[in-house]
XYZ file of C-alpha atoms in Angstrom:
551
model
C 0.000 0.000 0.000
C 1.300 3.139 -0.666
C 2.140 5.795 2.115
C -0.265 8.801 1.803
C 0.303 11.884 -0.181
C 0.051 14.532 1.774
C 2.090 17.771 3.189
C 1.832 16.851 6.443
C 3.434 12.863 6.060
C 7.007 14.372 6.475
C 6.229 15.442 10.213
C 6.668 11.734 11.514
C 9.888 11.185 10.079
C 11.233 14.324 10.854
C 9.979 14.040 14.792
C 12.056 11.065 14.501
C 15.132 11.966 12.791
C 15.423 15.835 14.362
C 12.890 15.680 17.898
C 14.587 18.970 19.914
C 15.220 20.652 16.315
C 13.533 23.627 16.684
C 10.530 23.781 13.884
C 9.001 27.414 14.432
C 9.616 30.260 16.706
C 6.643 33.058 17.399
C 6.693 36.462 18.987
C 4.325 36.870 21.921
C 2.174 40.108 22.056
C 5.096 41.725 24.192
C 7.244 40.773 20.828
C 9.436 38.462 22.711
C 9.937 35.026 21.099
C 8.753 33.010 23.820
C 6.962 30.147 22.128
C 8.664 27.515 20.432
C 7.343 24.284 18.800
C 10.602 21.777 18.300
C 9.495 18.974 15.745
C 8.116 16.100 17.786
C 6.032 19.231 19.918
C 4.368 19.957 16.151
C 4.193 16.369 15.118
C 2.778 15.270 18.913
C 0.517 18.125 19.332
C -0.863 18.106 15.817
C -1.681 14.420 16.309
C -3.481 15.337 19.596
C -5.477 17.781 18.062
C -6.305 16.170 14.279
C -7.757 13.284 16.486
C -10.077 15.828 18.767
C -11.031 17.695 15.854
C -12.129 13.909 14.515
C -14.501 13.506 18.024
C -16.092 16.927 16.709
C -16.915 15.565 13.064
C -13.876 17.880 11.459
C -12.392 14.725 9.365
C -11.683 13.723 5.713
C -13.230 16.379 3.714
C -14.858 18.324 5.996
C -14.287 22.054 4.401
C -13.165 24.083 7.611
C -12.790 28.069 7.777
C -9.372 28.957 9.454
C -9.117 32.446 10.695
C -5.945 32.436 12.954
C -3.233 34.573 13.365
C 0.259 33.424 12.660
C 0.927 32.207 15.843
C 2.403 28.160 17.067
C -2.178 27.983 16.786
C -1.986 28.328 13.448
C 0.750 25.895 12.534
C -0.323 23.141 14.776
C -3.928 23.670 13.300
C -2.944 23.655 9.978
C -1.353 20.412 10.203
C -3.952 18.848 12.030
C -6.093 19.250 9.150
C -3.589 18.297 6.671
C -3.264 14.696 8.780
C -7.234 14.714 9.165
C -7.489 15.078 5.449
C -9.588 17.950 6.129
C -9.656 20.939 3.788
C -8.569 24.504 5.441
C -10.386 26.905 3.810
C -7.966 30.580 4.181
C -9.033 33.768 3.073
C -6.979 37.250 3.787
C -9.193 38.848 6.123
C -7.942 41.937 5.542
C -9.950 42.315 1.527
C -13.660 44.163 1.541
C -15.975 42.677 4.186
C -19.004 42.043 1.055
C -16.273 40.165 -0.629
C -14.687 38.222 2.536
C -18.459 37.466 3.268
C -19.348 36.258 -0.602
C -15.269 33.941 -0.706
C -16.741 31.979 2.870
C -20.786 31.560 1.398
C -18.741 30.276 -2.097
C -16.392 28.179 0.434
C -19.711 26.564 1.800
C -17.427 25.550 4.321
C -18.524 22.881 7.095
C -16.656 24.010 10.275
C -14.923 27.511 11.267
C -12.174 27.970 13.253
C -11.341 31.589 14.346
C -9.822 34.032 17.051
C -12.727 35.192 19.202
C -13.071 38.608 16.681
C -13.499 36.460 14.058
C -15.949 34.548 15.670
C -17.840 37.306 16.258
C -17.706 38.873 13.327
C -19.443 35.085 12.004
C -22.539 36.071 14.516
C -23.087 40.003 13.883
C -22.123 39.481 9.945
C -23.453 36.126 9.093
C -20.494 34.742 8.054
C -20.168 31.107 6.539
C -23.596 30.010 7.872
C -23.141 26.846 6.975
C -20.240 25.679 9.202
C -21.952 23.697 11.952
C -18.764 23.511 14.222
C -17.133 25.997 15.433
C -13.656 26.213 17.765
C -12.001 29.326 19.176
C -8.426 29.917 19.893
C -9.535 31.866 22.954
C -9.186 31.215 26.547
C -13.328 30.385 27.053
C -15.951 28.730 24.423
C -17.534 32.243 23.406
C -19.774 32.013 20.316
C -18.218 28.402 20.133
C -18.747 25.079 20.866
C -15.173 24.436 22.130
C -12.033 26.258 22.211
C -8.706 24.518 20.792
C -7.004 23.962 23.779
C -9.806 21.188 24.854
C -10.087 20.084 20.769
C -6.539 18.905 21.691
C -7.418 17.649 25.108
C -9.841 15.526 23.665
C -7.469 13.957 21.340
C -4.271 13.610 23.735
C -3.063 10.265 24.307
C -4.996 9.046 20.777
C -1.811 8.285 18.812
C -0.195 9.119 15.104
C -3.259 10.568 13.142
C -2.753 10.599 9.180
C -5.452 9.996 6.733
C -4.475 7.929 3.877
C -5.112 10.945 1.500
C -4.928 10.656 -2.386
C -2.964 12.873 -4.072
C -6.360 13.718 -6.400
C -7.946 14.694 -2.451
C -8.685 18.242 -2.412
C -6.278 19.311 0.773
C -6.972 23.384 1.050
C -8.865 25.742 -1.212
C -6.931 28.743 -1.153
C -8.538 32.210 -2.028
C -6.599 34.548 -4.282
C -5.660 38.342 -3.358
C -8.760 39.511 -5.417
C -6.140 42.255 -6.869
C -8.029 42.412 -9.823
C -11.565 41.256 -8.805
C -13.290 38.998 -5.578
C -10.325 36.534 -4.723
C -11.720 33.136 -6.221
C -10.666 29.968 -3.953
C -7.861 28.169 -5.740
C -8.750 23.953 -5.267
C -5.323 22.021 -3.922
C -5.409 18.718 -4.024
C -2.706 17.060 -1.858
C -0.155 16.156 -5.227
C -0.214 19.864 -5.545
C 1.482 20.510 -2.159
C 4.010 17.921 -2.653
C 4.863 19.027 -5.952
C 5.212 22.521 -4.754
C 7.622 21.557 -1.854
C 9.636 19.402 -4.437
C 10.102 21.797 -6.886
C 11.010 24.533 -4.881
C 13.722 21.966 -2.911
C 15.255 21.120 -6.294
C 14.912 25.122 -7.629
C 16.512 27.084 -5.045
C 18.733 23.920 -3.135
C 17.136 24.157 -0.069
C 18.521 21.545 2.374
C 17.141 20.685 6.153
C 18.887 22.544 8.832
C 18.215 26.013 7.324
C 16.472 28.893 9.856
C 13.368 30.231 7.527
C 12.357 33.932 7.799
C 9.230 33.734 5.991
C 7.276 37.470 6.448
C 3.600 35.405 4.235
C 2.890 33.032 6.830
C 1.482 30.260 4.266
C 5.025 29.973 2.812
C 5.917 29.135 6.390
C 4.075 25.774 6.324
C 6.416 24.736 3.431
C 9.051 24.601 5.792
C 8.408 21.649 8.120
C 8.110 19.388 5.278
C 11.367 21.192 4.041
C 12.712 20.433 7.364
C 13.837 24.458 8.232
C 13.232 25.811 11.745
C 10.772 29.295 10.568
C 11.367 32.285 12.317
C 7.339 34.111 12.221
C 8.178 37.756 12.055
C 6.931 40.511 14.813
C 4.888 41.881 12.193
C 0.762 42.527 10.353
C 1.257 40.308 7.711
C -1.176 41.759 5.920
C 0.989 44.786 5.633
C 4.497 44.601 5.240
C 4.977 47.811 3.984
C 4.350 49.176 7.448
C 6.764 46.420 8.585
C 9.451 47.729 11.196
C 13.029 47.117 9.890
C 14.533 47.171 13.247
C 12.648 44.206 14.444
C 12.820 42.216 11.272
C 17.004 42.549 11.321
C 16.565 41.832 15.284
C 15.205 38.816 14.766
C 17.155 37.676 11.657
C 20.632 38.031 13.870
C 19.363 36.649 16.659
C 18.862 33.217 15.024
C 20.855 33.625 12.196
C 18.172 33.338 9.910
C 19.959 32.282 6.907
C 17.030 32.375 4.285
C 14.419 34.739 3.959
C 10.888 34.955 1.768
C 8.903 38.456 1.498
C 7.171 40.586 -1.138
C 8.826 43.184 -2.868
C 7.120 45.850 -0.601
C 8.614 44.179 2.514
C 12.107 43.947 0.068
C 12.146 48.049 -0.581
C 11.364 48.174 3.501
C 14.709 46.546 4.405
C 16.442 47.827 1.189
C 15.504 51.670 2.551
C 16.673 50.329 6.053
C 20.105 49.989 4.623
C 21.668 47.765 7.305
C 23.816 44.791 5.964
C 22.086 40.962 6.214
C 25.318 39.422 7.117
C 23.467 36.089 8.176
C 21.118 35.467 5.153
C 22.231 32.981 1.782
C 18.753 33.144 0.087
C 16.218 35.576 0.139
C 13.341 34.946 -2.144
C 10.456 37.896 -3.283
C 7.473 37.162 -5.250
C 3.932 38.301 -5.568
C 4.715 41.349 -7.988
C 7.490 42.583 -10.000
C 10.821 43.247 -7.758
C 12.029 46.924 -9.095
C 15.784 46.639 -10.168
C 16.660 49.607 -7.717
C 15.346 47.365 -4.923
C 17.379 44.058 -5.844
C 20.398 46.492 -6.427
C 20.109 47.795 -2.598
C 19.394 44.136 -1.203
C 22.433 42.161 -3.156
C 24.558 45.325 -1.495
C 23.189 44.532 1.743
C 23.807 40.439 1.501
C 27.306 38.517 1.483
C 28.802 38.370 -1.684
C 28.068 34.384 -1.761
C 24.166 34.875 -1.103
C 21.332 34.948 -3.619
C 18.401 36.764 -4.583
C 15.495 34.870 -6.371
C 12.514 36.262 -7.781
C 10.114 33.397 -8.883
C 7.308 34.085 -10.729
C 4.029 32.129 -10.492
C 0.224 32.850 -8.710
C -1.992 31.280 -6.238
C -2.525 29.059 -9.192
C 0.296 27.568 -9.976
C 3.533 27.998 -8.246
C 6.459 28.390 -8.971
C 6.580 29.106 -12.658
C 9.692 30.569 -13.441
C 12.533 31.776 -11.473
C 15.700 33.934 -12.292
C 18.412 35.580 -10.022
C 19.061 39.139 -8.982
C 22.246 39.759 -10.958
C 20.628 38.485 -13.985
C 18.154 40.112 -13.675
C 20.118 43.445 -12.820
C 21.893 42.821 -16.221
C 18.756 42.892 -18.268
C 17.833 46.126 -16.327
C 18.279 48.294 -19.793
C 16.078 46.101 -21.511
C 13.270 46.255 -18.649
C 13.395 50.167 -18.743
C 13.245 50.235 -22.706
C 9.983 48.541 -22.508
C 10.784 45.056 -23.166
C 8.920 44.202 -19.612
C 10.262 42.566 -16.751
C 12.164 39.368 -17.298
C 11.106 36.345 -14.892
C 13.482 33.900 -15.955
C 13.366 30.426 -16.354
C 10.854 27.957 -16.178
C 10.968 25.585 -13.220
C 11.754 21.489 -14.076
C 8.923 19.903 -14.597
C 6.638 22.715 -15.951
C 5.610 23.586 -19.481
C 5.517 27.509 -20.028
C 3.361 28.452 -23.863
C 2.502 31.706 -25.024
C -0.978 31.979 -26.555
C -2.366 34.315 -28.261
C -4.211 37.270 -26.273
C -8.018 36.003 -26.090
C -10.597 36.928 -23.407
C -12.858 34.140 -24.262
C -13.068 30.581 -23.116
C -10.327 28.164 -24.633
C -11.750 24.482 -24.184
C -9.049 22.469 -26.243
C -5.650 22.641 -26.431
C -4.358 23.012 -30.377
C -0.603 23.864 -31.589
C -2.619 26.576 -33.385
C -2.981 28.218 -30.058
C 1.032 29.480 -29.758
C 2.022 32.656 -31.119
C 5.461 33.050 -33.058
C 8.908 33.457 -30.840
C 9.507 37.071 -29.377
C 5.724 37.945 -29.967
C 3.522 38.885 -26.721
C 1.017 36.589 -25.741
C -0.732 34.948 -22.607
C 1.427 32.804 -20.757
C 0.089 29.115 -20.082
C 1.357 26.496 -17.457
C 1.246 22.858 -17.460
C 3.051 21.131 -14.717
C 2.778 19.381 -11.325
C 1.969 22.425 -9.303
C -0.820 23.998 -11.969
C -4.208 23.551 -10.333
C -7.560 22.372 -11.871
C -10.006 24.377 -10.616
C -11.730 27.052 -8.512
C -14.342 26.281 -6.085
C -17.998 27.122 -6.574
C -16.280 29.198 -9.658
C -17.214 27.202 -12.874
C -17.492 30.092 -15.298
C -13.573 31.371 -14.176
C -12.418 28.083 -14.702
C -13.512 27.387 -18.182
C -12.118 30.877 -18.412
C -8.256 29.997 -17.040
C -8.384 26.076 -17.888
C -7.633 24.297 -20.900
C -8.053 20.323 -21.318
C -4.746 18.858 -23.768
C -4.395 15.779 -25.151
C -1.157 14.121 -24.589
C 0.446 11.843 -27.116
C -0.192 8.862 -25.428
C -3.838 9.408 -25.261
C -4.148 10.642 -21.948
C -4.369 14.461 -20.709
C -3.658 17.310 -18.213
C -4.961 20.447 -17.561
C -3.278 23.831 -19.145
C -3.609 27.027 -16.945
C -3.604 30.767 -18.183
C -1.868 32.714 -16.044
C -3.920 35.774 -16.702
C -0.878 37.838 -17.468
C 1.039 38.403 -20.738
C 4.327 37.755 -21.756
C 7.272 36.711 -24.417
C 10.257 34.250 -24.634
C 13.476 35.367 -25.666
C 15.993 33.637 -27.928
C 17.338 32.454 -24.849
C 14.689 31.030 -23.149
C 13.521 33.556 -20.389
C 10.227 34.360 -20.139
C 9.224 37.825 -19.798
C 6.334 39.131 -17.497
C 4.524 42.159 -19.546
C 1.285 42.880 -17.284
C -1.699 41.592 -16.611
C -4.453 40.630 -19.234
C -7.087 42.683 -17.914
C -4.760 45.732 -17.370
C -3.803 45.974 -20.882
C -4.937 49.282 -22.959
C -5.993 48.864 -26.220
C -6.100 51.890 -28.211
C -7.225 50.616 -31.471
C -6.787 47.074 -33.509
C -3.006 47.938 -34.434
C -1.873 49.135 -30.328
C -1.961 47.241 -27.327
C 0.131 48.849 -24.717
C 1.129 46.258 -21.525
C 1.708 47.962 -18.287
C 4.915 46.329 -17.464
C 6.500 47.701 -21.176
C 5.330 51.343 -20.019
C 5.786 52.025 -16.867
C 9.446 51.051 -16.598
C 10.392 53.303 -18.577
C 9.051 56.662 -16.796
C 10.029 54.773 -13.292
C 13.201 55.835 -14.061
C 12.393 59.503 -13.140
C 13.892 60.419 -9.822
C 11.141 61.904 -8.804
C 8.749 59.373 -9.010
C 8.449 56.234 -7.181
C 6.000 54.837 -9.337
C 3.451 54.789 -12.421
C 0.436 53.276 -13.419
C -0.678 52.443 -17.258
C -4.344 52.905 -17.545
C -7.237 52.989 -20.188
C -10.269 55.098 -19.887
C -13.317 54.459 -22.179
C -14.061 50.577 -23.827
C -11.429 48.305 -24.881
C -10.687 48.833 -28.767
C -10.963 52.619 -28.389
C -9.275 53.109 -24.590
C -7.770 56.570 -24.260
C -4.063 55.568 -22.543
C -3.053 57.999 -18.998
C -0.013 57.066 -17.060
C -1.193 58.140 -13.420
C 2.122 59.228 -11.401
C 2.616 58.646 -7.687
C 5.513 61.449 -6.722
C 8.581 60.163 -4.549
C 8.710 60.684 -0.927
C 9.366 64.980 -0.328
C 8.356 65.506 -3.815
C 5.284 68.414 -3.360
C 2.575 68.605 -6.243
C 4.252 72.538 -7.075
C 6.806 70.271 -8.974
C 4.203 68.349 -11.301
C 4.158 70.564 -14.336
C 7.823 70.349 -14.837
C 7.961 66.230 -14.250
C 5.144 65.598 -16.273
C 6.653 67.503 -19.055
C 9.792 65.439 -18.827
C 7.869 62.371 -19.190
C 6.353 63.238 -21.908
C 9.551 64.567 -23.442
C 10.440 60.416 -22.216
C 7.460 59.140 -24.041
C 8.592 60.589 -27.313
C 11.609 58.568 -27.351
C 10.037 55.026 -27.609
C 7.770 53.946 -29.715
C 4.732 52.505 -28.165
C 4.892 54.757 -24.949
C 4.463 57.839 -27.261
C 1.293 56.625 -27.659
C 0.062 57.806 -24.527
C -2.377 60.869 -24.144
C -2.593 62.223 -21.041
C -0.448 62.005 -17.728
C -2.514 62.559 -13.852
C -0.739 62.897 -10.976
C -2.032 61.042 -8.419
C -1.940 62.826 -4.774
C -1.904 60.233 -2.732
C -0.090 56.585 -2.267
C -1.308 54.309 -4.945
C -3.452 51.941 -4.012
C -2.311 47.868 -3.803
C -3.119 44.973 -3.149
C -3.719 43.239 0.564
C -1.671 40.271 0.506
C 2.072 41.533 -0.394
C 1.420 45.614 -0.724
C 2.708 45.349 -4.181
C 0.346 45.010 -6.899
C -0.670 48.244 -7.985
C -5.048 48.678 -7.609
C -5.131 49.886 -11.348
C -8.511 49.400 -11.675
C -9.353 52.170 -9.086
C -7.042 54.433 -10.481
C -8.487 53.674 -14.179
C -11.956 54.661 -12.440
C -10.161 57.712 -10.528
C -8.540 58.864 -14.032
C -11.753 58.782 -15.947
C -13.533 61.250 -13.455
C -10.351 63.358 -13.683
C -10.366 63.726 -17.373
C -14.565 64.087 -17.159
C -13.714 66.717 -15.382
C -11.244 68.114 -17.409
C -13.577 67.875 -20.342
C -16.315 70.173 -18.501
């Protein structure tokens, strides 16, 4: 029989080989990193508490709400479910209450498992009505049938707990960032968690031993099964552009983190900082472009030996692609010429296709589909980490699946990334925007955000721009809204935005553009990493600015 596939099967053996290795560290509220799980503690506890959460009817497919903090609660519930063969249901409670409240009624989630504010917020705001159990992490049963500390009482003494999960078991449903829409809940099954933690092993030569920094606490569950000790950052997750530097490098030297994974807001936080990372080998950013000025400041702030990777991939399907910092600093020209932002390679195991641009539903796979070499298209995935579906969702995935037929008669499913891009002559795959972000002028211009706004970021002045169409798509009037540096007063607009245009004249397709906004406040970005750029309310905010204009 074979063992079962699941993320949380590695726990045993690892209790075994490594018990007093340390497997997480948390700060308390006072900030102090007084609570420590060592590998047997996760593997034990987690046991304890999969089999309570059994005795309460949580089990093999029971679809369970989990609204924790990143605290040793979260980990050891995480992986309870995982060995249950329950399905964690995670949503980032930080996105628009209508929408949080419409992502846990698609969930239709049995169960819900919350910090007493969440479990409020399930009783005044009607949250996931279906979930018939629910647990608190708090001190007393309030608005709850049991709190976690007597789940795991319950289940103390009951032995190893692992369901024999299939790798076709759905293991999580994970909701997306909703950057450009409501998040949609991304279906894992269990072969999609072990393919993740074996491709990223094999990509970036991770070995057991390491000490994990990892600032998105879901990455930090890959690192159990990786066999790291994680390091959970005295930090809001949810906004690591607000994170404080001082804490993050106090934490990092005290355990000699050696590896490190944030987004690129969390990347220009330290980079500002300016303090050298003496102890770190990897660090790792994803979740949005990294700008080139911010993996120039980090690789001067690492040993000369370490590395900088900036994978590419979505909630999706992950990883994609990956390529170094000092490649990537070489193509930096390139990138601010408007050839877009180069993600590198793909990862073993995955196919990467460019298609061409469609907004329709694909159902078929045909070599008709691809689009000749250097031209920009929408980038497809096929591979062990590409997911099949969304949940409750079916019109979005006909919309990013496609069904191939392999050559020995069987098939696989074909994702679209949503987002646009080209291969070079040497194989790198460049990132170019998303889809649904592109302007199109008329049938002979398409303009891609990430081949425009390079090329004005450049300004020293400005810390950012924004590509945006107003009107419908075939006729889209194209405005680059501005967001001024840090000290930079509005008084000094007229004379920047002439020098961008006088910029926009000397390339092609950004000459194109009509009209440039500034935009008088911070841009708007996404929840999750604070680093994809909101530009569908600044499209909205543009249009009223040029109605207004216009009367």
């Amino acid at each position: 029989m074979n063992p079962p596939c699941n993320i949380a099967a590695a726990l045993p053996r690892l209790a075994r080989e490594r018990p007093d290795q340390v497997a997480m560290r948390c700060p308390g509220r006072d900030g102090r990193y007084g609570e420590t799980l060592t590998y047997a503690e996760l593997d034990a506890r987690s046991d304890a508490i999969a089999a309570g959460l059994a005795r309460r009817g949580i089990m093999r497919g029971t679809r369970t709400v989990v609204m924790v903090r990143p605290t040793p609660a979260f980990f050891l519930l995480m992986f309870a479910l995982f060995k249950a063969g329950a399905v964690p249901v995670l949503v980032d409670p930080g996105i628009d209450r209508r929408a949080l409240k419409q992502c846990l009624d698609e969930a239709k989630p049995q169960a819900f498992i919350g910090i007493p504010l969440a479990l409020l917020a399930k009783a005044l705001l009607g949250w996931a009505k279906a979930a018939r159990v629910r647990i608190t992490t708090g001190r007393r049963a309030w608005l709850a049938d049991a709190t976690l500390a007597q789940v795991e009482a319950e289940g103390t003494g009951a032995g190893p707990q692992l369901a024999a999960t299939d790798g076709e078991d759905v293991a999580a449903i994970l909701f997306t960032s909703g950057s450009t829409g409501v998040p949609k809940g991304v279906v894992y099954r269990h072969r999609h968690f072990v393919a993740q933690i074996k491709m990223l092993r094999e990509a970036f030569g991770i070995a057991p031993g390491g000490v994990d920094f990892p600032t998105f606490p879901p990455f930090a569950l890959f690192d159990p099964a990786l066999g790291l000790t994680s390091i959970i950052p005295d930090m809001d997750p949810t906004r690591p552009a607000r994170a404080d530097p001082r804490k993050l490098h106090a934490a990092i030297a005290r355990f000699g983190a050696d590896q490190l994974f944030g987004s690129p807001a969390l990347m220009r936080v330290l980079a500002e900082h300016g303090q050298p990372l003496p102890t770190l080998k990897r660090v790792t950013s994803a979740g949005a472009p990294v700008p080139p000025e911010v993996v120039e400041k980090m690789l001067a702030l690492l040993p000369s030996d370490a590395r900088f990777w900036t994978p590419y991939g979505a909630t999706e399907c992950l990883p994609v692609a990956v390529i170094e910092g000092r490649e990537l600093l070489t193509l930096r020209a390139r990138t601010e010429s408007g050839a877009g932002t180069c993600v590198g390679r793909p990862v073993a195991g995955n196919t990467v296709r460019i298609i061409r641009i469609d907004d329709g539903v694909i159902p078929e796979w045909h070599d008709g589909l691809q689009v000749a070499p250097g031209q920009v298209g929408e980038i497809t995935v096929a591979g062990p980490s590409a997911t099949d579906a969304y949940f409750n969702r079916e019109a979005q995935t006909v919309l990013a699946k496609l069904r191939e037929t392999l050559p020995d008669g069987g098939h696989r499913i074909v994702h679209r990334m949503g987002d646009l891009g080209w291969f070079d002559g040497e194989g790198r795959l460049w990132f170019c925007g998303r889809k649904s972000q592109r302007v199109v002028v008329d049938a002979a211009t398409t303009l891609c955000t990430e081949q425009v706004e390079p090329v004005f970021n450049t300004h020293p002045q400005v810390r950012r721009t924004a590509l945006v169409g107003v009107g419908p798509k075939g006729a889209q009037v194209p405005v680059l809204c501005v967001e001024l540096a840090e000290g930079v007063g509005a008084a000094a607009w007229p004379r920047i935005a002439e020098a961008l245009r006088q910029r926009a004249d000397g390339f092609v397709h950004t000459a194109k553009i009509a009209q440039f906004l500034h935009y008088p406040k911070p841009f708007p970005v996404d929840i999750r990493h604070n680093a994809k750029i909101g530009r569908e309310a600044l499209a909205a905010w543009a249009a009223r600015q040029l109605h207004k204009e216009a009367t």
